[in-house]
Coordinates of C-alpha atoms and ligand atoms in Angstrom, one line a residue:
X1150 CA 35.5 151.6 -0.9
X1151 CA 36.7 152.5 -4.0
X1152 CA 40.3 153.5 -5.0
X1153 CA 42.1 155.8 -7.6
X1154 CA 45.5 155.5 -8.5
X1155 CA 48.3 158.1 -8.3
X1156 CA 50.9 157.1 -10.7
X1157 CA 54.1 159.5 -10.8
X1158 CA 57.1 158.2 -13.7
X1159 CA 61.0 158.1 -13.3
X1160 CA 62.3 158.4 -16.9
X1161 CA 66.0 158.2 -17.3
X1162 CA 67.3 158.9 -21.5
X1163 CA 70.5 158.7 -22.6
X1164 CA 71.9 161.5 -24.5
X1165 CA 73.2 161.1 -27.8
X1166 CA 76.7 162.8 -27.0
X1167 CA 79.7 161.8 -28.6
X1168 CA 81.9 161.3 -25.5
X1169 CA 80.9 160.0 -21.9
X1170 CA 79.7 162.7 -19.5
X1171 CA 83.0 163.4 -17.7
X1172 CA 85.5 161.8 -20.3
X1173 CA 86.2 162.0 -24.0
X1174 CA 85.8 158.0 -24.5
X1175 CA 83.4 157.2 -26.9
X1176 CA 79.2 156.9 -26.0
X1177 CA 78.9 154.4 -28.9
X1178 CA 77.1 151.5 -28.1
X1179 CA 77.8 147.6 -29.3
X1180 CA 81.6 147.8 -28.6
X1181 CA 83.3 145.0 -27.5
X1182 CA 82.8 145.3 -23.7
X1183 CA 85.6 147.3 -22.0
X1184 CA 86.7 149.0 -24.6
X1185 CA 85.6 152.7 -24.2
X1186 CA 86.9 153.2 -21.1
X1187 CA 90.0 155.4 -19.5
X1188 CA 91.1 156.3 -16.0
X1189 CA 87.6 158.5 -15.0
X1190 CA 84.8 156.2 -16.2
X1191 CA 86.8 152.8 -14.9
X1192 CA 86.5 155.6 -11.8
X1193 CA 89.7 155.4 -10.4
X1194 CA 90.8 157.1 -7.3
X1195 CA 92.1 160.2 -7.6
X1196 CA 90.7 161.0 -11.6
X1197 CA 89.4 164.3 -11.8
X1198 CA 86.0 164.6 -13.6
X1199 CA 86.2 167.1 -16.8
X1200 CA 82.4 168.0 -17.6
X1201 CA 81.1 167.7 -21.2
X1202 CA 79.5 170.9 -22.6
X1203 CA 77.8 168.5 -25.3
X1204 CA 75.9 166.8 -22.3
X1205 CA 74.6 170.3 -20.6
X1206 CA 73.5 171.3 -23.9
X1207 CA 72.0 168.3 -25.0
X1208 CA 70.3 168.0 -21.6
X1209 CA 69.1 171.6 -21.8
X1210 CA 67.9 171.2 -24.9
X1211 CA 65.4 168.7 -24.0
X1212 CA 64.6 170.5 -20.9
X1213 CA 63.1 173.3 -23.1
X1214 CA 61.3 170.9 -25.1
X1215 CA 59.9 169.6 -22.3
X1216 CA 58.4 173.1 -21.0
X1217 CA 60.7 173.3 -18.6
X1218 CA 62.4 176.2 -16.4
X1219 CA 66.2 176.4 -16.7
X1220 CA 67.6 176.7 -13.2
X1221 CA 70.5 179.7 -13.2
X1222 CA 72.5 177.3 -11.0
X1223 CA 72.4 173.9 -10.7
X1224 CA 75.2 171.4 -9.3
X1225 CA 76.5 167.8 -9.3
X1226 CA 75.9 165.9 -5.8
X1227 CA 77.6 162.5 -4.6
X1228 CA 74.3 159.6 -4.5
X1229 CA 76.1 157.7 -2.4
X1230 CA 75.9 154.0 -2.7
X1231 CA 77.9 150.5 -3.2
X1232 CA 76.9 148.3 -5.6
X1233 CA 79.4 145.7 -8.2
X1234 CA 78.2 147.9 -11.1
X1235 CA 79.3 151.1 -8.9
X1236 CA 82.5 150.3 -7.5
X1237 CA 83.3 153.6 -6.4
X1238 CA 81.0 154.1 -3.7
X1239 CA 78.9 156.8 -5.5
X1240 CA 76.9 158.1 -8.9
X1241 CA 77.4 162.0 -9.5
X1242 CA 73.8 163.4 -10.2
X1243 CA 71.9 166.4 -9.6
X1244 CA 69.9 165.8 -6.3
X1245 CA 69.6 169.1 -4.7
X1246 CA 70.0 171.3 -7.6
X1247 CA 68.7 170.0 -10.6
X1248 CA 69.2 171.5 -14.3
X1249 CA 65.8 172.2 -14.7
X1250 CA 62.0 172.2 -13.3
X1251 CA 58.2 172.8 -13.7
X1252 CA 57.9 171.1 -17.3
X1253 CA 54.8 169.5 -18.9
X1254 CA 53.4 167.9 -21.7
X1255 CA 50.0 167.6 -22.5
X1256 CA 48.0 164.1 -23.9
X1257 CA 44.2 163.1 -24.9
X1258 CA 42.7 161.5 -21.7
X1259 CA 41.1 158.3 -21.4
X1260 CA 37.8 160.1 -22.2
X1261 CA 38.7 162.0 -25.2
X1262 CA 39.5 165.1 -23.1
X1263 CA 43.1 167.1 -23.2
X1264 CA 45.1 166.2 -20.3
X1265 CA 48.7 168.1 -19.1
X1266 CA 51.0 166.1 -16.8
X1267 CA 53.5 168.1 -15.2
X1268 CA 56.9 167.2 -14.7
X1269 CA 58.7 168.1 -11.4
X1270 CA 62.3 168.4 -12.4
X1271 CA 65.0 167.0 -14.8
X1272 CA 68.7 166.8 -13.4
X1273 CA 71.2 165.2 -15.3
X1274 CA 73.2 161.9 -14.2
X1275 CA 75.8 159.3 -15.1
X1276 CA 75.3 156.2 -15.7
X1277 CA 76.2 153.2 -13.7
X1278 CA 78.6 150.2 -15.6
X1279 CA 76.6 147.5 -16.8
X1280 CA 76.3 143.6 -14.9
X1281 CA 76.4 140.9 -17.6
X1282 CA 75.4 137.2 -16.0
X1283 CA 76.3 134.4 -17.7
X1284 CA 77.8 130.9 -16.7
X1285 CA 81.4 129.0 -17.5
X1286 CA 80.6 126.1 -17.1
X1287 CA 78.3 125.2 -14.3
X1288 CA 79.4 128.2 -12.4
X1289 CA 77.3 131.5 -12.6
X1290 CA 79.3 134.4 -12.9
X1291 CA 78.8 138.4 -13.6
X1292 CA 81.3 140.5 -15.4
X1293 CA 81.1 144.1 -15.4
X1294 CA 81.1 146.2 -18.9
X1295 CA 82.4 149.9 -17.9
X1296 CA 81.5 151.2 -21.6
X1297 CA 78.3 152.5 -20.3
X1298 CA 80.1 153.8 -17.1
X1299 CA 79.8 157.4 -17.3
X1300 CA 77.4 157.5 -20.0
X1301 CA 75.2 161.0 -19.8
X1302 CA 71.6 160.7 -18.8
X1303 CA 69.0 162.9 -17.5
X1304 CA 66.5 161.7 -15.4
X1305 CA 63.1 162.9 -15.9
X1306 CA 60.9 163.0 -12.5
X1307 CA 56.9 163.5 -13.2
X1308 CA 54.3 164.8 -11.0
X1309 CA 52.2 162.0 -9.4
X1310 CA 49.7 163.5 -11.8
X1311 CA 48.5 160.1 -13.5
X1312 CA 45.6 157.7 -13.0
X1313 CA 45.7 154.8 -15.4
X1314 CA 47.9 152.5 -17.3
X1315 CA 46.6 155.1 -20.3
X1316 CA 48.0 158.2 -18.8
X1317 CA 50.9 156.7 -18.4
X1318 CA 51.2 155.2 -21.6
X1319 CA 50.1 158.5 -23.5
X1320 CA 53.0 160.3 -21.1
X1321 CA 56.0 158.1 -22.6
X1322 CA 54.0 158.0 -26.3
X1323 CA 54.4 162.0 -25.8
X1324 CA 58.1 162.2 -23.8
X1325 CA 59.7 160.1 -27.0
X1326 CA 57.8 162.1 -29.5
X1327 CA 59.3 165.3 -28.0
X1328 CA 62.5 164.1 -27.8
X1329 CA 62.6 162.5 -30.9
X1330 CA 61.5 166.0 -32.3
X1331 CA 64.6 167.7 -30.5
X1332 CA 66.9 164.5 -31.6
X1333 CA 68.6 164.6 -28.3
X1334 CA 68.1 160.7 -27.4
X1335 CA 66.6 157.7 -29.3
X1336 CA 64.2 157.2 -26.3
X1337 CA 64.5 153.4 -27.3
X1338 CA 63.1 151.2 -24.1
X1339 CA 63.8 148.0 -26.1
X1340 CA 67.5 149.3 -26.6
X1341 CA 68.0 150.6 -23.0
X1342 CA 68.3 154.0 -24.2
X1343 CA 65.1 155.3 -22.3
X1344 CA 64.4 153.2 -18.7
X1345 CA 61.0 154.1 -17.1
X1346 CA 60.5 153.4 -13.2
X1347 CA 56.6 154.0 -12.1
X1348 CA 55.8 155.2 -8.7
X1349 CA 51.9 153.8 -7.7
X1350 CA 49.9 154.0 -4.5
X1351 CA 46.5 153.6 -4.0
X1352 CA 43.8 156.2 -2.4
X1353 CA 40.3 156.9 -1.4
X1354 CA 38.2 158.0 -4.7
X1355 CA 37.8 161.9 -4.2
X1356 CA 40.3 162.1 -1.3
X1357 CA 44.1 164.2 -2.2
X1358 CA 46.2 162.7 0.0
X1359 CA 49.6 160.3 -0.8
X1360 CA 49.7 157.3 0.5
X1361 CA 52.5 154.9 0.6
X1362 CA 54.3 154.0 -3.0
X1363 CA 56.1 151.3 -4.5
X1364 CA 58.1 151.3 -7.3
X1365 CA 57.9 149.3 -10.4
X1366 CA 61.4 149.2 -12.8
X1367 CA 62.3 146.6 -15.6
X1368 CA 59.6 147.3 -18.4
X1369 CA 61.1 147.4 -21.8
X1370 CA 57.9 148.5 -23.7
X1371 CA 55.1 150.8 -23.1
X1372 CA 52.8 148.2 -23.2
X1373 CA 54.6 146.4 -20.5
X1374 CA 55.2 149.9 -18.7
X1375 CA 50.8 149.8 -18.8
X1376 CA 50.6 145.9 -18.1
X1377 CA 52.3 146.5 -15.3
X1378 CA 50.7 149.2 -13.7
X1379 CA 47.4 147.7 -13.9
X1380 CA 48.9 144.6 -12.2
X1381 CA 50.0 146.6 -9.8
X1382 CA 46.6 148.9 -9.4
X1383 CA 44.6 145.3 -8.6
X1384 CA 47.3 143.9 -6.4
X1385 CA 47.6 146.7 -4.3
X1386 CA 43.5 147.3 -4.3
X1387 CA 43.2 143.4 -3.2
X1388 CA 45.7 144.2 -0.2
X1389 CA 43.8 147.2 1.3
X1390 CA 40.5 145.3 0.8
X1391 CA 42.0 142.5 3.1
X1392 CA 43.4 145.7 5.4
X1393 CA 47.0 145.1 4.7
X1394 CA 49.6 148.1 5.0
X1395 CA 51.5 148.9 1.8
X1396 CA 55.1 149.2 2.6
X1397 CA 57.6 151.3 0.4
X1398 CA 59.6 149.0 -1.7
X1399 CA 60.7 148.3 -5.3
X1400 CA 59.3 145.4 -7.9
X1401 CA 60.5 143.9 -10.9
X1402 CA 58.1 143.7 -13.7
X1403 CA 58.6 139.6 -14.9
X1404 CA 57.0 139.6 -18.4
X1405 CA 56.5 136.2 -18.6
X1406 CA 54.7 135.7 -15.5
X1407 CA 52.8 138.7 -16.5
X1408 CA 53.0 140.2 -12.6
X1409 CA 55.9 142.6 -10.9
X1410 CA 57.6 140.5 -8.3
X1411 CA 59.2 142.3 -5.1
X1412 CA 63.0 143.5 -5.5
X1413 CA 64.0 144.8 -2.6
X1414 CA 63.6 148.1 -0.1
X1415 CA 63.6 151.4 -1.7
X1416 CA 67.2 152.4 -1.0
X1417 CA 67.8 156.1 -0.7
X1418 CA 71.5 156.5 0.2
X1419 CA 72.5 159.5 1.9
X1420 CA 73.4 162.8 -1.1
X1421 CA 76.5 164.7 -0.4
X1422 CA 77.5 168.1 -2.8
X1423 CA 80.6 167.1 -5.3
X1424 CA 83.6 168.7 -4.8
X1425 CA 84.9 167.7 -8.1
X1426 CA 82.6 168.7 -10.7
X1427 CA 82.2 172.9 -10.3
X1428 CA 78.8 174.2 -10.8
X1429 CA 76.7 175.2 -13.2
X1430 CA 75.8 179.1 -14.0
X1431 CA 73.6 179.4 -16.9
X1432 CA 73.3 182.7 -18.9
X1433 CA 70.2 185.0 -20.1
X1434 CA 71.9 184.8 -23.4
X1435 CA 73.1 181.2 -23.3
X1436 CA 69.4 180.5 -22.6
X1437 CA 68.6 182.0 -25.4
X1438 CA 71.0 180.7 -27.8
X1439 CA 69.7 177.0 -26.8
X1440 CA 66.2 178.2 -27.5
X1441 CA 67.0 179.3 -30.7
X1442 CA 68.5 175.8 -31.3
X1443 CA 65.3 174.1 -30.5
X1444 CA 63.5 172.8 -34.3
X1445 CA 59.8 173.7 -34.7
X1446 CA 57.7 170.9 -32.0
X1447 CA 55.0 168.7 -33.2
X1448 CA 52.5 170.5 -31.8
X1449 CA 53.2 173.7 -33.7
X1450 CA 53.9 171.7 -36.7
X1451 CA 50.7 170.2 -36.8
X1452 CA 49.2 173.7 -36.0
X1453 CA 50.8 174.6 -39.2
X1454 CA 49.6 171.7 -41.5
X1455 CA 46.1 172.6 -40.4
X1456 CA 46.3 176.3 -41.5
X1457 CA 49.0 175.0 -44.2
X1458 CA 47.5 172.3 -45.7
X1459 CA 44.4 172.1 -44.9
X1460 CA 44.6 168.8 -42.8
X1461 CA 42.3 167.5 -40.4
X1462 CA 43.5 167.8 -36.7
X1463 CA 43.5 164.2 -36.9
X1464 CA 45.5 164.0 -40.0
X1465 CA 47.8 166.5 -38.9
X1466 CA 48.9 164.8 -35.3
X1467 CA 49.3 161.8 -37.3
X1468 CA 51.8 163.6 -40.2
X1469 CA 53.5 165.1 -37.4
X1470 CA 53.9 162.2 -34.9
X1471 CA 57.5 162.1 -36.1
X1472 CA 60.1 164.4 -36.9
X1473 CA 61.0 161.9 -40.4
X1474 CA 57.8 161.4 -41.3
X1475 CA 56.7 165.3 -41.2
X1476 CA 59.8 166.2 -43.3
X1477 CA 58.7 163.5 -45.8
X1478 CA 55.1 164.6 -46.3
X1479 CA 56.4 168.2 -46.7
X1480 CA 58.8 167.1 -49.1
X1481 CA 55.9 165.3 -51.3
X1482 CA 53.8 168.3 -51.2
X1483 CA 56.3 170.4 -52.7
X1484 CA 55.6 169.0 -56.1
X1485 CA 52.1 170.3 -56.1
X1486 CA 50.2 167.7 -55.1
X1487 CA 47.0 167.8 -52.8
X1488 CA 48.0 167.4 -49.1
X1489 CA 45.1 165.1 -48.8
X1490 CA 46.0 162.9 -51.4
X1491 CA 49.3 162.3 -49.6
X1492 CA 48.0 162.0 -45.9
X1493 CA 45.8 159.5 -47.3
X1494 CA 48.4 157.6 -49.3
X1495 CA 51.0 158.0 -46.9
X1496 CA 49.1 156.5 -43.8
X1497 CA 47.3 153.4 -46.0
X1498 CA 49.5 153.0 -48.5
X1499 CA 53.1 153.7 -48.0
X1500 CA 53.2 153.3 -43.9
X1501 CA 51.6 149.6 -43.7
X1502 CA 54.0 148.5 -46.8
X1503 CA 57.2 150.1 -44.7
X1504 CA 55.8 148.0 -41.8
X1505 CA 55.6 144.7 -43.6
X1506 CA 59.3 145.2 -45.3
X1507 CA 60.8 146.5 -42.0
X1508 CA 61.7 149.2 -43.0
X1509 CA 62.0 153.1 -42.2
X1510 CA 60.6 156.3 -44.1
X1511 CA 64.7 157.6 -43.8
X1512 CA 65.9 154.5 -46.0
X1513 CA 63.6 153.4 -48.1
X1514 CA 63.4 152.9 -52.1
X1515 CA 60.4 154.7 -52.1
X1516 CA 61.9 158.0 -51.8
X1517 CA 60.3 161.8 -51.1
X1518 CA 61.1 162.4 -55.0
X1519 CA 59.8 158.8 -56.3
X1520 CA 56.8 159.1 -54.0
X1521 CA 55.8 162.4 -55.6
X1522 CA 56.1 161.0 -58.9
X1523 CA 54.0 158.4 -58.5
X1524 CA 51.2 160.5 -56.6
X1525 CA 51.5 163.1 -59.4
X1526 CA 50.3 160.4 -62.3
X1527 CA 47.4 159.7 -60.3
X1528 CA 46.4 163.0 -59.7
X1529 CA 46.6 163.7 -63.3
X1530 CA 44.7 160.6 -64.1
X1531 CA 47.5 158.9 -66.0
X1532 CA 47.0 155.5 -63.9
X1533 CA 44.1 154.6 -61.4
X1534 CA 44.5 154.2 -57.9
X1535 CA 44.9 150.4 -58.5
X1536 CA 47.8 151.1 -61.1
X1537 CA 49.1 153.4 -58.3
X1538 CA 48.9 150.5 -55.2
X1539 CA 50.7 148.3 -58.1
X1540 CA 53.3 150.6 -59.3
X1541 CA 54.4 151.0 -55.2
X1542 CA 55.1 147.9 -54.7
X1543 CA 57.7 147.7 -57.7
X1544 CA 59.3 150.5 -56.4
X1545 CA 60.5 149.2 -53.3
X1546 CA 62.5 146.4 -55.5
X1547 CA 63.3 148.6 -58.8
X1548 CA 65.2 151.2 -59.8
X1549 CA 63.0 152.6 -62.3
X1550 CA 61.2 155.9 -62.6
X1551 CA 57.4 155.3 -61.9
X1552 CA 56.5 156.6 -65.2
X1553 CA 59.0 153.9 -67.0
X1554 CA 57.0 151.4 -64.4
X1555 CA 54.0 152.3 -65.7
X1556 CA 54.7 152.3 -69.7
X1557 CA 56.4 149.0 -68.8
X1558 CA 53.7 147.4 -67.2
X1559 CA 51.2 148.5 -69.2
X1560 CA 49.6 150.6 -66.4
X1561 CA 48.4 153.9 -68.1
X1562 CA 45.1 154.1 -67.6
X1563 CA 42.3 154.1 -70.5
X1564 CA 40.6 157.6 -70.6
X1565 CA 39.5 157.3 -74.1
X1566 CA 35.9 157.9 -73.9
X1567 CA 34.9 156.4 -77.6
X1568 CA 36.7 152.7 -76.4
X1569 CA 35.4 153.2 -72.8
X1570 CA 31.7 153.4 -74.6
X1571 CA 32.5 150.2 -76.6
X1572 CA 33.5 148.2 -73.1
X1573 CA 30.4 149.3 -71.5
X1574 CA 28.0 148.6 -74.4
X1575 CA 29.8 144.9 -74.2
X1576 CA 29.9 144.9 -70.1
X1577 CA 25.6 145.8 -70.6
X1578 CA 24.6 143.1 -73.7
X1579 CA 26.3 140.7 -71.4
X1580 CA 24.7 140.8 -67.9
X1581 CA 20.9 142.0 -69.1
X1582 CA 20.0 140.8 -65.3
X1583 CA 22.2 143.4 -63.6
X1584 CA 20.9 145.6 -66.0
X1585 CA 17.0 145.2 -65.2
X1586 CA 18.1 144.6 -61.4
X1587 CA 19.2 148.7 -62.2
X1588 CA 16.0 149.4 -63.3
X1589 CA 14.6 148.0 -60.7
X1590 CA 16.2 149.8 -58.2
X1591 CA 18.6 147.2 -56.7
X1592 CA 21.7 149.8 -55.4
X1593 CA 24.7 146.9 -55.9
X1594 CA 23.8 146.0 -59.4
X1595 CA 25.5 149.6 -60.6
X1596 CA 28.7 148.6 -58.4
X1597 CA 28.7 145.2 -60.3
X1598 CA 28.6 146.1 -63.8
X1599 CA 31.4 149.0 -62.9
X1600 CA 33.2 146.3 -61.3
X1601 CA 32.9 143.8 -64.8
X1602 CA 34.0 146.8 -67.1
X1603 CA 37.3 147.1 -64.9
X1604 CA 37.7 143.8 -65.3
X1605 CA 37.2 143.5 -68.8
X1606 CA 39.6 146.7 -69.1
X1607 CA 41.9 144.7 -67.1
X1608 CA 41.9 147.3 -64.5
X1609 CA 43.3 150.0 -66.9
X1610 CA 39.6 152.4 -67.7
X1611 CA 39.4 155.5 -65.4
X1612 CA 36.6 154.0 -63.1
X1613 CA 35.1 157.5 -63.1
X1614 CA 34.6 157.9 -66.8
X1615 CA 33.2 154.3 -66.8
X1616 CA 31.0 155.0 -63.6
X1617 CA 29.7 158.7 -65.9
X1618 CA 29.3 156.3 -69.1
X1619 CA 27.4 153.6 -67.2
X1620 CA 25.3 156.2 -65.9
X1621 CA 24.6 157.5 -68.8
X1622 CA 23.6 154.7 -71.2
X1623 CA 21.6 153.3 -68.4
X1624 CA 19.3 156.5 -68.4
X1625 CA 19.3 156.3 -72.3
X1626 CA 17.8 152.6 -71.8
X1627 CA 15.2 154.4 -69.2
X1628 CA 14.2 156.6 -71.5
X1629 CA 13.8 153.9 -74.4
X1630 CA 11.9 151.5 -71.6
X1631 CA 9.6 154.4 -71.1
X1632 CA 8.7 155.2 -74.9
X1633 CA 8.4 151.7 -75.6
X1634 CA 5.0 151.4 -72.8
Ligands
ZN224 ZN1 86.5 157.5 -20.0

């Protein structure tokens, strides 16, 4: 028999806020441990939770983003449960009456084809304090760190709508683009700031039913996120071959065995409504106001550079993947210069050299301003595109102007036809066999004696004027060949 997958994601983000969700001690994180911490979020008995306004707008905010309906009421509930990281018995979240629901967010299938995965609700959530194991001497022990006790999260609950490690994959590459965009969490999974649990079960091929789950947590990158779902997709397939039952329980993804390993049940404590935290009413206007808060999404900003600009859709998903880079191609274009020339030198040139130096379009050398300049010389044909790829690279460790690079490295390019003529008639009395290889029809020799009169130019001459001269006095010779029979 064969088997599909049905793949449904738990996403949990922290928000950016300045304070915890029910406290004003600090969200920042890399404090020494303890530190941020007062009588609510150390959760002592009898501390009255305040709610943070930041934490229902931020958490609106990227319900909208996310297509989602705002619920007119929603409320905190009691998720009750012990654990060292939880001392007081229970997590406030929204379990009955989530913020928001019926969101989606659409991706390019496996096959080329548009895909939208729905997502079932978002509720927001505190987080739990944080375990740290370590040893004193040969004793293990665990300490508890309550700075990121109380920390606001919303937890982002998919429809069971994927199939394979790429839907998946595509659904998180999405999710942190759109909240990127909305700059309501850094969506980091190797910080902790964005934790995915996956939900897989096996079925019959063509059959709708849901069969028995088990959850996967601990993956700190996508690709691990996809590693382990197909681990999971052949495990699961090998025990219903051999007609074992799958029974509802969690896994731990272990990268270096490269497999998920089983955790422990699912536990699903009993929910009780809070009496602490009062509930949430949510205004037509308020609604509104939020909306009007929301920046312009990738999508329609792509849209736009399209109609704009001119791009390609490909070009244009790929300037608008994130919210830094987009504002830096717009800024470049502002100074007049052809949107294709900066796709092209932003995604071959300037990206892969960011990469390599570690470093991000936000803080770079290479400025909006310096980029333009340099892009603007080219464009007029003051330097070649080699000159350009040159002059980048001293940017990132100078100071200068690119046009004071360029005079001071002796980049401007040779345009001068009469001394262009002179290199070529040299470049063609010294390599007669290229020359009759022309003739003859061979298609590299032209690329070869272009290639020589760069070189003898020492990669100053405008290749196209040498390319038209070549072209040129070759025909001339034709001509003489011809009279001369
Ligand atoms: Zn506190």
């Amino acid at each position: 028999m064969e088997y599909e997958a049905v793949i449904g994601l738990e996403i949990h983000a922290e928000l950016n806020c300045a304070t915890k969700m029910f406290c004003d001690c600090s969200n920042r994180t890399g404090d020494d441990p303890n530190k941020n911490t007062c009588p609510i979020c150390l959760w002592f008995p009898g501390a009255i939770p305040r709610f943070s306004e930041e934490a229902l707008e931020k958490a609106t905010l990227t319900a909208l983003g996310l297509n989602c309906t705002i619920q007119e009421r929603s409320a905190f509930d009691q998720k009750v449960y012990y654990y060292p990281d939880l001392p007081k018995g229970f997590q406030l979240s929204q379990a009955h009456l989530p913020l928001a629901r019926n969101g989606w967010l659409d991706i390019i299938g496996e096959h080329g084809q548009p895909k939208r995965l729905r997502i079932h609700k978002i509720h927001m959530e505190e987080d739990v304090a944080k375990l740290v194991h370590e040893t004193e001497g040969r004793t293990s022990i665990s300490l508890v760190d309550f700075n990121r006790a109380g920390v606001p999260l919303v937890e982002i609950v998919t429809e069971p709508d994927m199939r394979s490690p790429h839907d998946a994959m595509e659904f998180i590459r999405a999710l942190r683009t759109q909240i990127r965009y909305i700059g309501t969490s850094e969506c980091s999974m190797e910080s902790g700031t964005m934790r995915i649990d996956a939900n897989i079960s096996l079925r019959p091929k063509g059959t709708d039913q849901l069969n028995t789950k088990v959850e996967v947590k601990n993956m700190n990158s996508i690709r691990h996120l996809g590693d382990a779902i197909t681990y999971e997709i052949n495990r699961q397939t090998a025990s219903l071959r051999v007609g074992e039952i799958i029974v509802l329980h969690t896994r731990l993804w272990d990268p270096e065995k490269r497999a998920t390993v089983p955790m422990r049940g699912k536990f699903e404590g009993p929910c009780v409504p809070d009496p602490s935290v009062p509930q949430i009413a949510i205004t037509e206007a308020w609604k509104k106001e939020m909306h009007s808060r929301l920046p312009e999404m990738p999508s329609q900003k792509a849209d736009r550079f399209i109609k704009h600009y001119a791009l390609t859709p490909e070009e244009a998903v790929m300037m608008s993947a994130e919210r830094d880079l987009s504002e830096y191609f717009e800024a470049v274009v502002r100074h007049q210069i052809s949107s294709r020339t900066v796709t092209h030198w932003i995604a071959t040139q300037l990206l892969p050299a960011l990469k390599e130096r570690n470093q991000n379009i936000t803080d770079t050398p290479v400025t909006s301003l310096r980029f333009s300049e340099l892009l603007a010389m080219l464009e007029r044909n003051e330097i070649n595109a080699n000159a350009a790829r040159e002059v980048l690279d001293y940017l990132f460790d100078s100071d200068k102007s690119p046009a004071d690079l360029v005079e001071h490295h002796g980049f401007r390019q040779v345009s001068d036809t009469t001394q262009l003529a002179g290199l070529v008639d040299t470049v063609l009395a010294e390599n007669p066999s290229a020359v009759s290889d022309f003739h003859k029809g061979v298609a590299k020799a032209m690329g070869f004696l272009i290639g020589q009169a760069m070189q003898a130019s020492k990669g100053k001459a405008n290749p196209k004027l040498i390319r038209e001269i070549l072209t040129r006095k070759l025909d001339e010779d034709k001509i003489i060949d011809r009279n001369l029979h």
